[in-house]
mmCIF file of C-alpha atoms in Angstrom:
data_model
loop_
_atom_site.group_PDB
_atom_site.id
_atom_site.type_symbol
_atom_site.label_atom_id
_atom_site.label_comp_id
_atom_site.label_asym_id
_atom_site.label_seq_id
_atom_site.Cartn_x
_atom_site.Cartn_y
_atom_site.Cartn_z
ATOM 1 C CA MET A 10 -169.420 -78.647 106.587
ATOM 2 C CA ILE A 11 -167.050 -77.124 108.913
ATOM 3 C CA GLN A 12 -164.577 -79.677 107.733
ATOM 4 C CA PHE A 13 -164.819 -78.375 104.218
ATOM 5 C CA LEU A 14 -163.908 -74.919 105.344
ATOM 6 C CA ALA A 15 -160.911 -76.098 107.256
ATOM 7 C CA VAL A 16 -158.085 -75.766 104.716
ATOM 8 C CA THR A 17 -154.478 -76.014 105.635
ATOM 9 C CA THR A 18 -151.695 -73.812 104.320
ATOM 10 C CA TYR A 19 -150.182 -76.783 102.578
ATOM 11 C CA GLU A 20 -153.307 -77.191 100.479
ATOM 12 C CA VAL A 21 -153.414 -73.455 99.700
ATOM 13 C CA GLY A 22 -149.792 -73.631 98.559
ATOM 14 C CA ARG A 23 -150.500 -76.617 96.305
ATOM 15 C CA TYR A 24 -153.521 -74.803 94.813
ATOM 16 C CA ALA A 25 -151.396 -71.746 94.065
ATOM 17 C CA GLN A 26 -148.784 -73.943 92.360
ATOM 18 C CA VAL A 27 -151.400 -75.515 90.099
ATOM 19 C CA VAL A 28 -152.826 -72.089 89.180
ATOM 20 C CA VAL A 29 -149.374 -70.685 88.360
ATOM 21 C CA ILE A 30 -148.399 -73.740 86.313
ATOM 22 C CA CYS A 31 -151.643 -73.538 84.342
ATOM 23 C CA SER A 32 -151.400 -69.781 83.787
ATOM 24 C CA ILE A 33 -147.774 -69.773 82.442
ATOM 25 C CA PRO A 34 -148.694 -71.104 78.982
ATOM 26 C CA ILE A 35 -151.588 -68.628 78.773
ATOM 27 C CA ILE A 36 -149.260 -65.682 79.646
ATOM 28 C CA ILE A 37 -146.651 -66.841 77.099
ATOM 29 C CA LEU A 38 -149.296 -67.219 74.365
ATOM 30 C CA THR A 39 -150.750 -63.774 75.137
ATOM 31 C CA ILE A 40 -147.327 -62.022 75.029
ATOM 32 C CA SER A 41 -146.351 -63.752 71.792
ATOM 33 C CA GLY A 42 -149.669 -62.815 70.202
ATOM 34 C CA ILE A 43 -149.224 -59.141 71.188
ATOM 35 C CA LEU A 44 -145.676 -59.106 69.820
ATOM 36 C CA TRP A 45 -146.755 -60.767 66.599
ATOM 37 C CA LEU A 46 -149.593 -58.278 66.086
ATOM 38 C CA HIS A 47 -147.350 -55.342 66.902
ATOM 39 C CA TYR A 48 -144.503 -56.291 64.552
ATOM 40 C CA ARG A 49 -146.886 -57.410 61.804
ATOM 41 C CA ARG A 50 -148.494 -53.972 61.859
ATOM 42 C CA ARG A 51 -145.095 -52.294 61.741
ATOM 43 C CA LYS A 52 -144.150 -54.148 58.580
ATOM 44 C CA LYS A 53 -147.327 -53.077 56.814
ATOM 45 C CA LEU A 54 -147.107 -49.285 57.187
ATOM 46 C CA ASP A 55 -149.664 -47.087 55.622
ATOM 47 C CA PRO A 56 -148.142 -45.243 52.607
ATOM 48 C CA VAL A 57 -149.280 -41.919 54.093
ATOM 49 C CA GLU A 58 -147.781 -42.833 57.430
ATOM 50 C CA ALA A 59 -144.545 -43.933 55.724
ATOM 51 C CA GLN A 60 -144.371 -40.681 53.775
ATOM 52 C CA LEU A 61 -145.121 -38.698 56.915
ATOM 53 C CA ARG A 62 -142.359 -40.557 58.765
ATOM 54 C CA GLU A 63 -139.971 -39.930 55.864
ATOM 55 C CA THR A 64 -140.868 -36.231 55.823
ATOM 56 C CA ILE A 65 -140.348 -35.942 59.568
ATOM 57 C CA HIS A 66 -137.064 -37.816 59.248
ATOM 58 C CA GLN A 67 -135.934 -35.462 56.443
ATOM 59 C CA LYS A 68 -136.947 -32.387 58.457
ATOM 60 C CA ILE A 69 -134.978 -33.684 61.441
ATOM 61 C CA LYS A 70 -131.972 -34.292 59.178
ATOM 62 C CA LEU A 71 -132.350 -30.836 57.645
ATOM 63 C CA GLN A 72 -132.536 -29.203 61.069
ATOM 64 C CA ALA A 73 -129.514 -31.155 62.217
ATOM 65 C CA MET A 74 -127.604 -30.040 59.101
ATOM 66 C CA GLU A 75 -128.671 -26.406 59.638
ATOM 67 C CA ASN A 76 -127.584 -26.561 63.272
ATOM 68 C CA GLU A 77 -124.327 -28.147 62.209
ATOM 69 C CA PHE A 78 -123.863 -25.432 59.552
ATOM 70 C CA LYS A 79 -124.623 -22.719 62.101
ATOM 71 C CA GLN A 80 -122.243 -24.369 64.522
ATOM 72 C CA THR A 81 -119.637 -24.713 61.763
ATOM 73 C CA ASP A 82 -120.146 -21.074 60.746
ATOM 74 C CA THR A 83 -119.781 -20.020 64.370
ATOM 75 C CA ASP A 84 -116.720 -22.228 64.713
ATOM 76 C CA VAL A 85 -115.242 -20.756 61.526
ATOM 77 C CA ARG A 86 -115.750 -17.199 62.790
ATOM 78 C CA TYR A 87 -114.335 -18.182 66.174
ATOM 79 C CA LEU A 88 -111.321 -19.824 64.528
ATOM 80 C CA GLN A 89 -110.793 -16.783 62.282
ATOM 81 C CA ASP A 90 -110.876 -14.517 65.319
ATOM 82 C CA MET A 91 -108.464 -16.799 67.132
ATOM 83 C CA LEU A 92 -106.198 -16.859 64.072
ATOM 84 C CA GLN A 93 -106.172 -13.056 63.916
ATOM 85 C CA GLU A 94 -105.463 -12.860 67.635
ATOM 86 C CA LYS A 95 -102.628 -15.369 67.332
ATOM 87 C CA GLN A 96 -101.207 -13.486 64.339
ATOM 88 C CA LEU A 97 -101.282 -10.265 66.369
ATOM 89 C CA GLN A 98 -99.570 -12.028 69.253
ATOM 90 C CA ILE A 99 -96.942 -13.469 66.903
ATOM 91 C CA GLU A 100 -96.372 -10.044 65.346
ATOM 92 C CA PHE A 101 -96.068 -8.486 68.806
ATOM 93 C CA LEU A 102 -93.600 -11.148 69.920
ATOM 94 C CA GLN A 103 -91.592 -10.788 66.695
ATOM 95 C CA ASN A 104 -91.413 -7.019 67.255
ATOM 96 C CA GLN A 105 -90.265 -7.578 70.822
ATOM 97 C CA LEU A 106 -87.690 -10.101 69.667
ATOM 98 C CA SER A 107 -86.329 -7.798 66.966
ATOM 99 C CA GLN A 108 -86.227 -4.920 69.493
ATOM 100 C CA ARG A 109 -84.313 -7.101 71.942
ATOM 101 C CA ILE A 110 -81.898 -8.161 69.193
ATOM 102 C CA ARG A 111 -81.421 -4.503 68.209
ATOM 103 C CA ASN A 112 -80.828 -3.558 71.845
ATOM 104 C CA PHE A 113 -78.403 -6.450 72.234
ATOM 105 C CA HIS A 114 -76.418 -5.310 69.179
ATOM 106 C CA ASP A 115 -76.453 -1.715 70.454
ATOM 107 C CA VAL A 116 -75.157 -2.884 73.826
ATOM 108 C CA GLU A 117 -72.487 -4.985 72.116
ATOM 109 C CA ALA A 118 -71.441 -1.985 69.983
ATOM 110 C CA ARG A 119 -71.333 0.262 73.085
ATOM 111 C CA GLU A 120 -69.392 -2.382 74.957
ATOM 112 C CA GLU A 121 -66.890 -2.646 72.106
ATOM 113 C CA GLN A 122 -66.575 1.152 72.005
ATOM 114 C CA ILE A 123 -66.023 1.214 75.781
ATOM 115 C CA ARG A 124 -63.400 -1.534 75.445
ATOM 116 C CA GLN A 125 -61.602 0.453 72.752
ATOM 117 C CA ASP A 126 -61.778 3.627 74.849
ATOM 118 C CA LEU A 127 -60.528 1.676 77.873
ATOM 119 C CA LYS A 128 -57.669 0.225 75.811
ATOM 120 C CA GLN A 129 -56.749 3.720 74.572
ATOM 121 C CA LYS A 130 -56.907 5.097 78.106
ATOM 122 C CA GLU A 131 -54.809 2.197 79.420
ATOM 123 C CA ASP A 132 -52.254 2.822 76.664
ATOM 124 C CA ALA A 133 -52.275 6.540 77.482
ATOM 125 C CA LEU A 134 -51.932 5.704 81.204
ATOM 126 C CA ILE A 135 -48.978 3.405 80.506
ATOM 127 C CA GLU A 136 -47.399 6.128 78.366
ATOM 128 C CA LEU A 137 -47.990 8.702 81.109
ATOM 129 C CA LYS A 138 -46.527 6.333 83.715
ATOM 130 C CA ASN A 139 -43.497 5.863 81.476
ATOM 131 C CA GLN A 140 -43.166 9.635 81.069
ATOM 132 C CA VAL A 141 -43.567 10.122 84.843
ATOM 133 C CA SER A 142 -40.935 7.462 85.499
ATOM 134 C CA LEU A 143 -38.621 9.107 82.928
ATOM 135 C CA LYS A 144 -39.232 12.508 84.516
ATOM 136 C CA ALA A 145 -38.670 10.980 87.989
ATOM 137 C CA ASP A 146 -35.386 9.484 86.775
ATOM 138 C CA GLU A 147 -34.437 12.808 85.199
ATOM 139 C CA LEU A 148 -35.423 14.599 88.414
ATOM 140 C CA ALA A 149 -33.320 12.171 90.445
ATOM 141 C CA ARG A 150 -30.365 12.749 88.100
ATOM 142 C CA MET A 151 -30.842 16.491 88.296
ATOM 143 C CA GLU A 152 -31.102 16.350 92.104
ATOM 144 C CA ASP A 153 -27.863 14.358 92.177
ATOM 145 C CA LYS A 154 -26.283 16.858 89.806
ATOM 146 C CA LEU A 155 -27.640 19.732 91.894
ATOM 147 C CA GLN A 156 -26.241 18.184 95.065
ATOM 148 C CA GLN A 157 -22.928 17.657 93.306
ATOM 149 C CA GLN A 158 -22.949 21.259 92.135
ATOM 150 C CA ALA A 159 -24.085 22.420 95.574
ATOM 151 C CA GLY A 160 -21.218 20.414 97.032
ATOM 152 C CA PHE A 161 -18.891 21.869 94.432
ATOM 153 C CA LEU A 162 -20.196 25.366 95.157
ATOM 154 C CA SER A 163 -19.872 24.913 98.886
ATOM 155 C CA GLY A 164 -16.344 23.635 98.269
ATOM 156 C CA LEU A 165 -15.674 26.675 96.072
ATOM 157 C CA GLN A 166 -17.221 28.993 98.622
ATOM 158 C CA GLU A 167 -15.105 27.447 101.333
ATOM 159 C CA HIS A 168 -12.073 27.679 99.092
ATOM 160 C CA LEU A 169 -12.968 31.316 98.315
ATOM 161 C CA SER A 170 -13.447 32.066 102.005
ATOM 162 C CA GLN A 171 -10.071 30.579 102.744
ATOM 163 C CA GLY A 172 -8.591 32.497 99.824
ATOM 164 C CA ILE A 173 -10.153 35.768 101.037
ATOM 165 C CA GLU A 174 -8.899 35.179 104.525
ATOM 166 C CA GLN A 175 -5.448 34.464 103.189
ATOM 167 C CA LEU A 176 -5.573 37.633 101.125
ATOM 168 C CA LYS A 177 -6.683 39.636 104.141
ATOM 169 C CA GLY A 178 -3.887 38.102 106.130
ATOM 170 C CA VAL A 179 -1.396 38.880 103.378
ATOM 171 C CA ARG A 180 -2.668 42.439 103.003
ATOM 172 C CA GLU A 181 -2.478 43.077 106.636
ATOM 173 C CA LYS A 182 1.098 41.854 106.610
ATOM 174 C CA HIS A 183 2.125 43.991 103.680
ATOM 175 C CA ALA A 184 0.183 47.081 104.401
ATOM 176 C CA PRO A 185 2.159 49.835 106.053
ATOM 177 C CA LEU A 186 0.859 51.032 109.197
ATOM 178 C CA VAL A 187 -0.420 54.462 108.751
ATOM 179 C CA ALA A 188 -1.312 56.616 111.602
ATOM 180 C CA VAL A 189 -4.424 58.393 111.461
ATOM 181 C CA GLY A 190 -4.478 61.534 113.043
#
C-alpha cells in the first residue's frame, strides 16, 4: 500500500496534462454557449426595453445638442465680444495712423516753411554781404581819396607855409625901419 502512495513528479505531470487536455473542449463549449446565449438575447430585445433604450438614446442626443447649442451660443457671444474688441483696436490704430500722418504732413509743411525762410535769409545775407563789400570798396576808395586830399592839403599847407615865409621875408626886406621911441 505504501507503494500506491509513492507517486513521482513525472506521473503527477502526466496526470495534469491529461486533465488539461480533457478540460479544453469543455471550456471552449462553455464559452461558446455563453456567447451564443448572450448574443441571441440581444437580438430579441423586449419592445419596452427597445423603446426605453431609444428614449434614453434620444435624451442623450437632445442633451448633447443642448450642450452644443449652449456652447455655440457662448462661442457666438465670445466671438461677438472679440469682434467688437478687434474693431475698437482697429479704430484706435486707424486714429493713431491718421494722427501720425497729420503730424507728418504738419512737420513737412513746417520744414518747407523753414526752408523757405532759410532761403530768404540766405538771400538777404548774400545781399547784405554784397552791400558790405560795396561799402567796404567805397570806404577804401574814400580812404584813398582822403589820403590823396590829405596829401594834397599837406602839400598845400607846406606850399602856403613856404609862401608865408617868403612873404615875411619880402616884407621884412621892403619895410622901412622905423624907430620906435
